[in-house]
Amino acid sequence: MSDPVPSAVREIADGYAFTGPVLDLGAVLLDGTAYAGAPVRLPLAVLNRHGLVAGATGTGKTKTLQLIAEQLSAQGVPVFLADIKGDVSGVAAPGEPGERTAARAAEVGQDWQPRGCPAEFYALGGLGTGIPLRATVTSFGPLLLAKVLDLNETQESSLGLVFHYADRNGLELYDLKDLTAVITFLTSPEGKEELKGIGGISAATAGVILRSLTLLENEGAGAFFGEPEFDTAELLRTADGGAGVVSVLELPAVQDRPRLFSTFLMWLLADLYQELPEVGDLDRPKLVFFFDEAHLLFKGASRAFLEAITQTVRLIRSKGVGIFFVTQTPKDVPADVLAQLGNRVQHALRAFTPDDAKALKATVSTFPKSTAYDLGEVLTSLGTGEAVVTVLSEKGAPTPVAATRLRAPQSLMGPIGPAALQAAVDGSALVGKYRDAIDRESAYEKLAARAARPEAEPVPDPAPAPTDGGEPVRERAPGRAQEREQEGGGLLGALMSNPVLKSFARSAGTQLGREISRSLFGTSRRRR
């Protein structure tokens, strides 16, 4: 760097002089000049404090998440990318050198070399090109499904009763037709008779639940619920050589069905939270999520769903998982969620309308005070591939605001072709495990067979599954200390606010107690 570094630039750069492993974002930008000797970095250790990448269309935010993702992969951290528009698949291929890339690298002091990342491509229920992702209705459990369906407390309790009855009577709930069949049966004369001892479901409540299930299925969820169920541990893999695998969820086929996307996200986060051990703060995260076009996640979402997402974001940090939301403006993210996002990369905002001006003012107010910049002016004048950055330091304090000219991704800045994408899917070691849907005998078939018998007989309680030694497996029901912890706050407290479920959790040693003890977070516990 030939020009002397202004004192304001040096002061900003000192705030990004970290000692541990970092991601290199770019160089400090002041009055249109990028200072290569003043790098802007993001410590790996604070990525579980979550983040936000925001900016107007065309400002380069997708390339920013690609830049961060490929550096995470190179440092051994697995990454999950939700690719709404279908333009992130290039992360799997080396970038193409060119004059613009070379110029950007020189401006920010980057040693640019083309490099792709090990990647897996997924699609919800096989809707699109990718390894199909599915989950069973039983895995979702009544709590999360009730939140997705926006049921009230009475309807949620009734749905919990449906799950309890199905579990107690060996009626497996793999897909939506299984759940529909059980609800329909329990509102029949025979089903009402069987529920007399533990309660009942009114026709009106059943109708609400069935209509909500129909709506969910019409939005594409029918293909998502079923088997084989995806094991979220697949997202934690590293490739030969130690690079983190980048898992890309291809969502162009479902971008107009946000309920389906939201349903998947809810289950994925809850399943990860339940399965991952508590690790506290690590020197690097175990997994980092990026949710592109995050407004689709929150648009039209129920209040209960938003509350659950907020609590999940807060709790999953202790499992070593970081979450980055990628959207156009911070106002797309609910305030309670935004407050938990410690790392911010804000691309340019436009102020063409009074509403735009309000959004700009609100965005400026969320940043630390800056003596080097007029943030309102800077945010409207940034070019493509430039952003205002503030992150958490290794001690957890916010860094000085830094207008930044960002580095160029080393992977392909654009989608790989359809043939290359299909070849990557076909060549995956996971495709044989998840490609073909399975429709085993479950509640739907069992109830149909029962109705066909001249005199239907009740299905007996199934015995607990034996272990290798022949003794029944019994899951330990939660004790009072654990129950108080679960009821005390966070998402678990919200889920346990339902009085019926509190009663269920106290039924230690019973079939019902075992059921709830493995689904208090809304997902059934896996046996790995």
Coordinates of C-alpha atoms in Angstrom, one line a residue:
M1 CA 0.0 0.0 0.0
S2 CA 1.7 3.2 -1.2
D3 CA -0.7 5.8 0.4
P4 CA -0.3 6.5 4.1
V5 CA -3.0 5.0 6.2
P6 CA -5.3 7.7 7.7
S7 CA -5.5 7.5 11.5
A8 CA -9.3 6.8 11.2
V9 CA -8.6 3.7 9.1
R10 CA -5.9 2.6 11.5
E11 CA -8.2 3.0 14.4
I12 CA -10.8 0.8 12.7
A13 CA -8.3 -1.8 11.7
D14 CA -7.0 -2.1 15.3
G15 CA -10.5 -3.3 16.2
Y16 CA -10.2 -6.2 13.9
A17 CA -6.7 -7.3 14.9
F18 CA -7.7 -10.7 16.4
T19 CA -5.3 -13.4 17.6
G20 CA -7.3 -16.6 17.0
P21 CA -8.6 -18.2 13.7
V22 CA -10.5 -15.7 11.5
L23 CA -12.4 -15.3 8.3
D24 CA -11.0 -12.6 6.0
L25 CA -13.9 -10.4 4.8
G26 CA -12.0 -7.5 3.0
A27 CA -10.3 -4.2 3.6
V28 CA -11.4 -1.0 5.3
L29 CA -13.0 1.5 2.8
L30 CA -12.9 5.2 3.4
D31 CA -13.9 8.0 1.0
G32 CA -13.9 5.5 -1.9
T33 CA -10.4 4.1 -1.2
A34 CA -9.8 0.5 0.0
Y35 CA -6.8 0.1 2.3
A36 CA -5.3 -3.3 1.8
G37 CA -3.2 -3.0 4.9
A38 CA -6.3 -2.6 7.1
P39 CA -8.1 -6.0 6.9
V40 CA -11.6 -6.6 8.2
R41 CA -11.9 -10.0 9.8
L42 CA -14.5 -12.2 11.6
P43 CA -13.3 -14.5 14.5
L44 CA -14.3 -18.1 14.1
A45 CA -15.0 -18.3 17.8
V46 CA -17.9 -15.9 17.7
L47 CA -19.8 -17.4 14.8
N48 CA -22.1 -19.2 17.2
R49 CA -23.4 -15.7 18.2
H50 CA -25.2 -15.7 14.8
G51 CA -25.3 -13.0 12.2
L52 CA -27.1 -11.1 9.5
V53 CA -26.2 -10.4 5.9
A54 CA -28.5 -7.8 4.4
G55 CA -28.8 -5.5 1.4
A56 CA -30.9 -4.5 -1.6
T57 CA -31.2 -6.7 -4.6
G58 CA -28.0 -6.8 -6.6
T59 CA -25.6 -5.5 -3.9
G60 CA -23.7 -8.7 -3.6
K61 CA -25.0 -10.3 -0.4
T62 CA -25.2 -13.8 -1.9
K63 CA -21.6 -13.6 -2.9
T64 CA -20.8 -12.5 0.7
L65 CA -22.3 -15.6 2.2
Q66 CA -20.4 -17.6 -0.5
L67 CA -17.2 -15.9 0.6
I68 CA -17.8 -16.8 4.3
A69 CA -19.0 -20.3 3.5
E70 CA -16.0 -21.3 1.5
Q71 CA -13.6 -20.0 4.2
L72 CA -15.5 -21.9 6.8
S73 CA -15.2 -25.1 4.7
A74 CA -11.5 -24.5 4.2
Q75 CA -11.0 -24.3 8.0
G76 CA -12.9 -27.6 8.6
V77 CA -16.3 -26.1 9.6
P78 CA -19.4 -27.7 7.9
V79 CA -21.9 -25.3 6.3
F80 CA -25.5 -25.4 5.5
L81 CA -26.8 -23.1 2.7
A82 CA -30.5 -22.6 1.9
D83 CA -30.4 -21.7 -1.8
I84 CA -33.7 -20.1 -2.7
K85 CA -32.8 -18.7 -6.1
G86 CA -30.6 -21.5 -7.3
D87 CA -27.4 -19.4 -7.6
V88 CA -25.3 -20.7 -4.8
S89 CA -24.4 -24.1 -6.3
G90 CA -21.2 -22.6 -7.7
V91 CA -19.6 -23.0 -4.3
A92 CA -18.8 -26.6 -5.4
A93 CA -16.7 -25.5 -8.4
P94 CA -13.5 -23.4 -8.7
G95 CA -14.0 -19.8 -9.7
E96 CA -13.0 -18.4 -13.1
P97 CA -10.1 -15.9 -13.1
G98 CA -10.7 -12.6 -14.8
E99 CA -9.7 -8.9 -14.9
R100 CA -12.4 -7.8 -12.4
T101 CA -11.5 -10.6 -10.0
A102 CA -7.8 -9.7 -10.2
A103 CA -8.5 -6.0 -9.7
R104 CA -10.7 -6.7 -6.6
A105 CA -8.0 -9.0 -5.2
A106 CA -5.3 -6.3 -5.6
E107 CA -7.5 -3.7 -4.0
V108 CA -8.1 -5.7 -0.8
G109 CA -4.7 -7.5 -0.6
Q110 CA -6.1 -10.9 -1.4
D111 CA -4.1 -13.8 -2.8
W112 CA -6.9 -15.1 -5.0
Q113 CA -6.7 -18.7 -6.2
P114 CA -9.6 -20.7 -7.8
R115 CA -11.0 -23.2 -5.3
G116 CA -14.2 -25.2 -4.9
C117 CA -15.6 -26.8 -1.8
P118 CA -16.8 -30.3 -1.1
A119 CA -20.6 -30.1 -1.4
E120 CA -23.8 -32.0 -1.1
F121 CA -27.0 -30.9 -2.8
Y122 CA -30.5 -31.6 -1.3
A123 CA -34.1 -30.9 -2.2
L124 CA -37.2 -30.9 0.1
G125 CA -39.0 -34.2 -0.5
G126 CA -37.2 -34.5 -3.9
L127 CA -38.9 -31.4 -5.2
G128 CA -36.1 -30.3 -7.5
T129 CA -32.6 -31.5 -8.2
G130 CA -31.0 -32.9 -5.0
I131 CA -31.0 -35.7 -2.5
P132 CA -34.5 -35.8 -1.1
L133 CA -35.0 -34.6 2.5
R134 CA -37.9 -36.2 4.4
A135 CA -39.1 -36.4 8.0
T136 CA -41.8 -38.5 9.5
V137 CA -44.8 -36.9 11.2
T138 CA -43.8 -38.8 14.4
S139 CA -40.4 -37.1 14.3
F140 CA -42.1 -33.7 14.2
G141 CA -44.2 -34.5 17.2
P142 CA -47.4 -32.8 18.2
L143 CA -45.8 -29.6 19.6
L144 CA -43.9 -28.5 16.5
L145 CA -46.6 -29.6 14.2
A146 CA -49.2 -27.6 16.2
K147 CA -47.0 -24.5 15.9
V148 CA -46.6 -24.9 12.2
L149 CA -50.4 -25.4 11.8
D150 CA -51.0 -22.3 14.1
L151 CA -53.3 -24.3 16.4
N152 CA -54.7 -22.8 19.6
E153 CA -54.1 -24.5 23.0
T154 CA -57.2 -26.6 22.8
Q155 CA -56.4 -27.8 19.3
E156 CA -52.8 -28.4 20.3
S157 CA -53.9 -30.5 23.3
S158 CA -56.1 -32.5 21.0
L159 CA -53.3 -33.1 18.5
G160 CA -51.1 -34.3 21.4
L161 CA -53.9 -36.8 22.3
V162 CA -53.9 -38.0 18.7
F163 CA -50.2 -38.7 18.9
H164 CA -50.5 -40.4 22.2
Y165 CA -53.3 -42.7 21.0
A166 CA -51.3 -43.6 17.9
D167 CA -48.1 -44.4 19.8
R168 CA -50.0 -46.4 22.4
N169 CA -51.8 -48.5 19.8
G170 CA -48.9 -49.1 17.4
L171 CA -50.2 -46.8 14.7
E172 CA -47.1 -45.4 13.1
L173 CA -47.4 -41.8 11.8
Y174 CA -45.0 -41.6 8.9
D175 CA -46.8 -39.3 6.5
L176 CA -49.8 -36.9 6.5
K177 CA -52.3 -39.5 5.3
D178 CA -51.4 -41.5 8.5
L179 CA -52.2 -38.6 10.7
T180 CA -55.4 -37.8 8.8
A181 CA -56.5 -41.4 9.1
V182 CA -56.0 -41.4 12.9
I183 CA -57.9 -38.1 13.4
T184 CA -60.7 -39.3 11.2
F185 CA -60.9 -42.6 13.1
L186 CA -60.9 -40.9 16.5
T187 CA -64.0 -38.8 15.5
S188 CA -65.9 -41.9 14.4
P189 CA -68.3 -43.6 16.9
E190 CA -65.8 -46.4 17.5
G191 CA -62.9 -44.0 18.0
K192 CA -64.8 -41.8 20.4
E193 CA -65.6 -44.9 22.5
E194 CA -61.9 -45.8 22.7
L195 CA -61.0 -42.3 23.9
K196 CA -63.5 -42.2 26.7
G197 CA -60.9 -43.0 29.3
I198 CA -58.4 -40.3 28.4
G199 CA -60.5 -37.5 26.8
G200 CA -61.9 -36.9 23.4
I201 CA -61.7 -34.7 20.3
S202 CA -64.6 -32.6 19.2
A203 CA -65.7 -32.7 15.6
A204 CA -65.0 -28.9 15.3
T205 CA -61.4 -29.3 16.6
A206 CA -60.8 -32.2 14.3
G207 CA -62.1 -30.2 11.4
V208 CA -59.8 -27.4 12.1
I209 CA -56.8 -29.7 12.3
L210 CA -57.8 -31.6 9.1
R211 CA -58.3 -28.4 7.2
S212 CA -54.9 -27.1 8.3
L213 CA -53.2 -30.4 7.3
T214 CA -54.9 -30.1 3.9
L215 CA -53.5 -26.6 3.4
L216 CA -50.0 -27.7 4.5
E217 CA -50.2 -30.6 2.0
N218 CA -51.4 -28.3 -0.8
E219 CA -48.2 -26.2 -0.2
G220 CA -46.1 -29.3 -1.0
A221 CA -45.5 -30.8 2.4
G222 CA -47.0 -34.1 1.4
A223 CA -43.7 -35.0 -0.4
F224 CA -41.6 -33.9 2.6
F225 CA -43.3 -36.0 5.3
G226 CA -42.4 -39.7 4.9
E227 CA -39.5 -42.1 4.8
P228 CA -36.6 -42.5 4.7
E229 CA -36.1 -39.8 7.3
F230 CA -33.1 -37.5 6.9
D231 CA -30.5 -37.8 9.6
T232 CA -29.4 -34.2 10.5
A233 CA -26.0 -35.6 11.5
E234 CA -25.2 -35.7 7.8
L235 CA -24.8 -32.0 7.9
L236 CA -21.9 -32.2 10.3
R237 CA -19.5 -34.1 8.0
T238 CA -16.1 -33.2 6.8
A239 CA -14.5 -34.5 3.6
D240 CA -11.3 -36.3 3.1
G241 CA -8.5 -33.9 4.0
G242 CA -10.6 -32.2 6.7
A243 CA -12.6 -29.6 4.7
G244 CA -16.1 -29.0 6.0
V245 CA -18.8 -30.2 3.7
V246 CA -21.1 -27.5 2.3
S247 CA -24.7 -28.8 2.3
V248 CA -26.7 -26.8 -0.2
L249 CA -30.5 -27.1 0.0
E250 CA -31.9 -26.3 -3.4
L251 CA -35.2 -24.4 -3.0
P252 CA -36.1 -22.9 -6.4
A253 CA -38.9 -25.4 -6.7
V254 CA -40.5 -24.4 -3.4
Q255 CA -39.7 -20.7 -3.1
D256 CA -43.4 -19.9 -3.6
R257 CA -44.3 -22.2 -0.7
P258 CA -42.8 -20.6 2.4
R259 CA -44.8 -22.8 4.8
L260 CA -43.0 -25.9 3.5
F261 CA -39.6 -24.2 3.9
S262 CA -40.6 -23.0 7.4
T263 CA -41.7 -26.4 8.4
F264 CA -38.5 -28.0 7.3
L265 CA -36.4 -25.3 9.1
M266 CA -38.3 -25.7 12.3
W267 CA -37.8 -29.5 12.4
L268 CA -34.1 -29.2 11.3
L269 CA -33.2 -26.8 14.1
A270 CA -35.2 -28.6 16.7
D271 CA -33.7 -32.0 15.7
L272 CA -30.2 -30.6 15.8
Y273 CA -30.7 -29.0 19.2
Q274 CA -32.1 -32.2 20.6
E275 CA -29.3 -34.4 19.2
L276 CA -26.2 -32.2 19.7
P277 CA -24.5 -32.1 23.1
E278 CA -24.0 -28.9 25.1
V279 CA -20.5 -27.6 24.2
G280 CA -20.7 -23.9 25.3
D281 CA -18.3 -21.6 23.4
L282 CA -15.8 -23.3 21.2
D283 CA -12.8 -22.0 19.3
R284 CA -14.8 -22.7 16.1
P285 CA -18.4 -23.7 15.5
K286 CA -19.5 -27.2 14.8
L287 CA -21.8 -26.0 12.0
V288 CA -22.9 -22.7 10.5
F289 CA -26.3 -22.2 8.8
F290 CA -27.1 -19.6 6.1
F291 CA -30.7 -18.9 5.3
D292 CA -30.9 -17.0 2.0
E293 CA -34.0 -14.9 1.4
A294 CA -34.9 -15.1 5.0
H295 CA -38.0 -13.0 4.5
L296 CA -39.6 -16.2 3.2
L297 CA -39.0 -17.8 6.5
F298 CA -40.9 -15.2 8.5
K299 CA -43.5 -13.9 6.0
G300 CA -46.9 -15.0 7.0
A301 CA -45.6 -17.1 9.9
S302 CA -47.7 -17.5 13.0
R303 CA -46.9 -15.8 16.3
A304 CA -46.3 -19.2 17.8
F305 CA -43.9 -20.1 15.1
L306 CA -41.9 -16.9 15.4
E307 CA -41.7 -17.4 19.2
A308 CA -40.3 -20.9 18.6
I309 CA -37.8 -19.7 16.1
T310 CA -36.6 -17.0 18.5
Q311 CA -36.1 -19.4 21.3
T312 CA -34.4 -21.9 19.1
V313 CA -31.9 -19.3 17.8
R314 CA -31.2 -18.4 21.4
L315 CA -30.7 -21.9 22.6
I316 CA -28.8 -23.6 19.8
R317 CA -25.8 -21.3 20.3
S318 CA -24.8 -23.5 23.2
K319 CA -24.6 -26.5 20.8
G320 CA -21.9 -24.8 18.8
V321 CA -24.2 -23.9 15.9
G322 CA -24.2 -20.5 14.2
I323 CA -27.0 -19.1 12.2
F324 CA -26.8 -16.3 9.5
F325 CA -29.9 -14.8 8.1
V326 CA -29.6 -13.4 4.6
T327 CA -32.3 -10.9 3.5
Q328 CA -32.9 -7.5 2.0
T329 CA -33.4 -5.3 5.1
P330 CA -33.0 -5.9 8.8
K331 CA -36.8 -5.2 9.2
D332 CA -37.4 -8.6 7.4
V333 CA -36.2 -10.2 10.6
P334 CA -38.3 -10.0 13.8
A335 CA -36.8 -7.7 16.5
D336 CA -36.4 -10.5 19.0
V337 CA -34.4 -12.5 16.5
L338 CA -32.4 -9.5 15.2
A339 CA -31.3 -8.7 18.8
Q340 CA -29.5 -12.1 18.9
L341 CA -27.5 -11.5 15.7
G342 CA -24.1 -10.3 16.9
N343 CA -22.3 -10.2 13.5
R344 CA -23.6 -7.8 10.8
V345 CA -22.7 -7.4 7.2
Q346 CA -24.9 -4.7 5.7
H347 CA -24.8 -4.1 2.0
A348 CA -26.2 -1.0 0.3
L349 CA -29.8 0.2 1.0
R350 CA -31.9 2.3 -1.3
A351 CA -34.0 5.2 -0.1
F352 CA -36.3 5.9 -3.0
T353 CA -39.6 6.1 -0.9
P354 CA -40.6 7.4 2.5
D355 CA -40.7 3.7 3.7
D356 CA -37.2 3.2 2.4
A357 CA -36.0 6.2 4.3
K358 CA -37.6 4.9 7.5
A359 CA -35.9 1.5 7.0
L360 CA -32.6 3.2 6.4
K361 CA -32.9 5.3 9.6
A362 CA -33.9 2.1 11.6
T363 CA -30.9 0.2 10.2
V364 CA -28.5 3.0 11.1
S365 CA -29.8 3.0 14.7
T366 CA -28.9 -0.7 15.1
F367 CA -25.1 -0.1 14.5
P368 CA -22.6 1.2 17.0
K369 CA -21.9 4.9 16.9
S370 CA -19.2 5.8 14.3
T371 CA -17.0 8.8 14.3
A372 CA -15.5 7.9 10.9
Y373 CA -18.7 7.6 8.9
D374 CA -22.1 9.1 8.3
L375 CA -23.8 5.7 8.1
G376 CA -26.9 7.1 6.5
E377 CA -24.9 8.4 3.6
V378 CA -22.5 5.5 3.4
L379 CA -25.3 2.9 3.3
T380 CA -26.9 4.5 0.3
S381 CA -23.6 5.0 -1.6
L382 CA -22.0 1.6 -1.3
G383 CA -21.1 -0.2 -4.5
T384 CA -21.6 -3.9 -5.4
G385 CA -19.4 -6.1 -3.2
E386 CA -19.1 -3.4 -0.5
A387 CA -20.7 -3.4 2.9
V388 CA -20.8 -1.9 6.4
V389 CA -19.5 -4.5 8.9
T390 CA -19.5 -4.8 12.6
V391 CA -18.8 -8.1 14.4
L392 CA -18.2 -9.4 17.9
S393 CA -14.6 -9.4 19.0
E394 CA -13.1 -12.5 20.7
K395 CA -14.1 -11.0 24.0
G396 CA -17.7 -10.5 22.8
A397 CA -17.6 -6.7 22.4
P398 CA -18.8 -5.1 19.1
T399 CA -16.0 -4.0 16.8
P400 CA -15.9 -0.5 15.3
V401 CA -18.1 0.0 12.2
A402 CA -16.1 -0.6 9.1
A403 CA -17.1 0.2 5.6
T404 CA -15.5 -2.7 3.7
R405 CA -14.6 -3.6 0.2
L406 CA -15.2 -7.3 0.3
R407 CA -13.0 -10.1 -1.1
A408 CA -14.0 -12.0 -4.1
P409 CA -15.1 -15.6 -3.6
Q410 CA -12.7 -18.2 -4.8
S411 CA -15.4 -20.6 -5.9
L412 CA -17.6 -20.1 -9.0
M413 CA -19.7 -16.9 -8.7
G414 CA -22.8 -18.3 -10.3
P415 CA -24.7 -21.6 -10.5
I416 CA -23.2 -24.7 -11.9
G417 CA -25.0 -26.1 -14.9
P418 CA -28.0 -28.5 -14.6
A419 CA -25.9 -31.4 -15.9
A420 CA -23.1 -30.8 -13.4
L421 CA -25.6 -30.4 -10.6
Q422 CA -27.3 -33.7 -11.5
A423 CA -23.9 -35.4 -11.7
A424 CA -23.0 -34.2 -8.2
V425 CA -26.3 -35.6 -6.8
D426 CA -25.9 -38.9 -8.6
G427 CA -22.3 -39.2 -7.4
S428 CA -23.1 -38.6 -3.8
A429 CA -22.6 -41.4 -1.3
L430 CA -26.0 -40.4 0.3
V431 CA -28.2 -40.8 -2.8
G432 CA -28.8 -44.5 -2.4
K433 CA -29.8 -44.0 1.2
Y434 CA -32.4 -41.2 0.7
R435 CA -33.4 -41.2 -3.0
D436 CA -36.3 -43.6 -3.0
A437 CA -39.4 -43.0 -0.9
I438 CA -40.6 -45.8 1.3
D439 CA -44.2 -46.4 2.2
R440 CA -44.3 -49.0 4.9
E441 CA -47.4 -50.3 6.6
S442 CA -48.5 -47.7 9.0
A443 CA -51.5 -46.1 10.6
Y444 CA -53.4 -45.5 7.3
E445 CA -53.1 -49.2 6.2
K446 CA -53.8 -50.6 9.7
L447 CA -56.9 -48.5 10.2
A448 CA -58.1 -49.4 6.7
A449 CA -57.6 -53.1 7.4
R450 CA -59.4 -52.7 10.8
A451 CA -62.4 -51.1 9.1
A452 CA -62.6 -54.0 6.6
R453 CA -62.9 -56.6 9.4
P454 CA -66.5 -57.6 10.3
E455 CA -66.0 -56.8 14.0
A456 CA -63.0 -54.5 14.5
E457 CA -61.0 -55.4 17.6
P458 CA -58.9 -52.9 19.5
V459 CA -55.2 -53.0 18.7
P460 CA -53.4 -54.2 21.9
D461 CA -50.7 -52.1 23.5
P462 CA -47.3 -53.0 21.9
A463 CA -44.7 -54.4 24.3
P464 CA -41.5 -52.3 24.7
A465 CA -38.9 -53.1 22.0
P466 CA -36.4 -55.7 23.4
T467 CA -32.7 -55.0 23.6
D468 CA -30.1 -57.5 22.4
G469 CA -30.3 -59.0 25.8
G470 CA -34.0 -59.6 25.6
E471 CA -35.0 -57.0 28.3
P472 CA -37.4 -54.2 27.3
V473 CA -36.0 -50.8 26.6
R474 CA -37.4 -48.1 28.7
E475 CA -36.5 -44.5 28.3
R476 CA -36.0 -42.6 31.5
A477 CA -38.8 -40.2 32.2
P478 CA -37.7 -36.7 33.3
G479 CA -37.3 -36.2 37.0
R480 CA -38.7 -33.1 38.8
A481 CA -35.4 -31.2 38.6
Q482 CA -35.2 -31.8 34.9
E483 CA -38.9 -30.9 34.5
R484 CA -38.4 -27.7 36.4
E485 CA -35.5 -26.8 34.1
Q486 CA -37.6 -27.6 31.0
E487 CA -40.5 -25.5 32.3
G488 CA -38.3 -22.6 33.4
G489 CA -37.9 -20.8 30.1
G490 CA -36.8 -20.8 26.5
L491 CA -38.5 -22.9 23.9
L492 CA -38.9 -25.8 26.3
G493 CA -40.8 -23.6 28.7
A494 CA -43.0 -22.4 25.9
L495 CA -43.7 -25.9 24.8
M496 CA -44.4 -27.1 28.3
S497 CA -46.9 -24.3 29.0
N498 CA -49.6 -26.6 27.7
P499 CA -51.3 -28.1 30.9
V500 CA -52.1 -31.4 29.1
L501 CA -48.4 -31.9 28.2
K502 CA -47.3 -31.0 31.8
S503 CA -49.6 -33.8 33.0
F504 CA -48.2 -36.1 30.3
A505 CA -44.6 -35.4 31.4
R506 CA -45.4 -36.3 35.0
S507 CA -46.6 -39.8 33.9
A508 CA -43.1 -41.3 34.5
G509 CA -42.9 -45.0 33.7
T510 CA -46.0 -45.1 31.6
Q511 CA -46.2 -45.4 27.8
L512 CA -47.3 -41.8 27.7
G513 CA -44.4 -40.7 29.9
R514 CA -42.0 -42.4 27.6
E515 CA -43.5 -40.8 24.6
I516 CA -43.3 -37.2 26.0
S517 CA -39.9 -37.7 27.5
R518 CA -38.5 -38.3 24.0
S519 CA -40.4 -35.4 22.4
L520 CA -40.4 -32.5 24.8
F521 CA -38.5 -30.3 22.3
G522 CA -41.0 -31.2 19.6
T523 CA -39.0 -34.0 17.9
S524 CA -38.7 -37.7 18.7
R525 CA -35.4 -38.7 20.1
R526 CA -33.2 -40.8 17.7
R527 CA -31.3 -43.9 18.6
R528 CA -27.8 -43.5 17.0

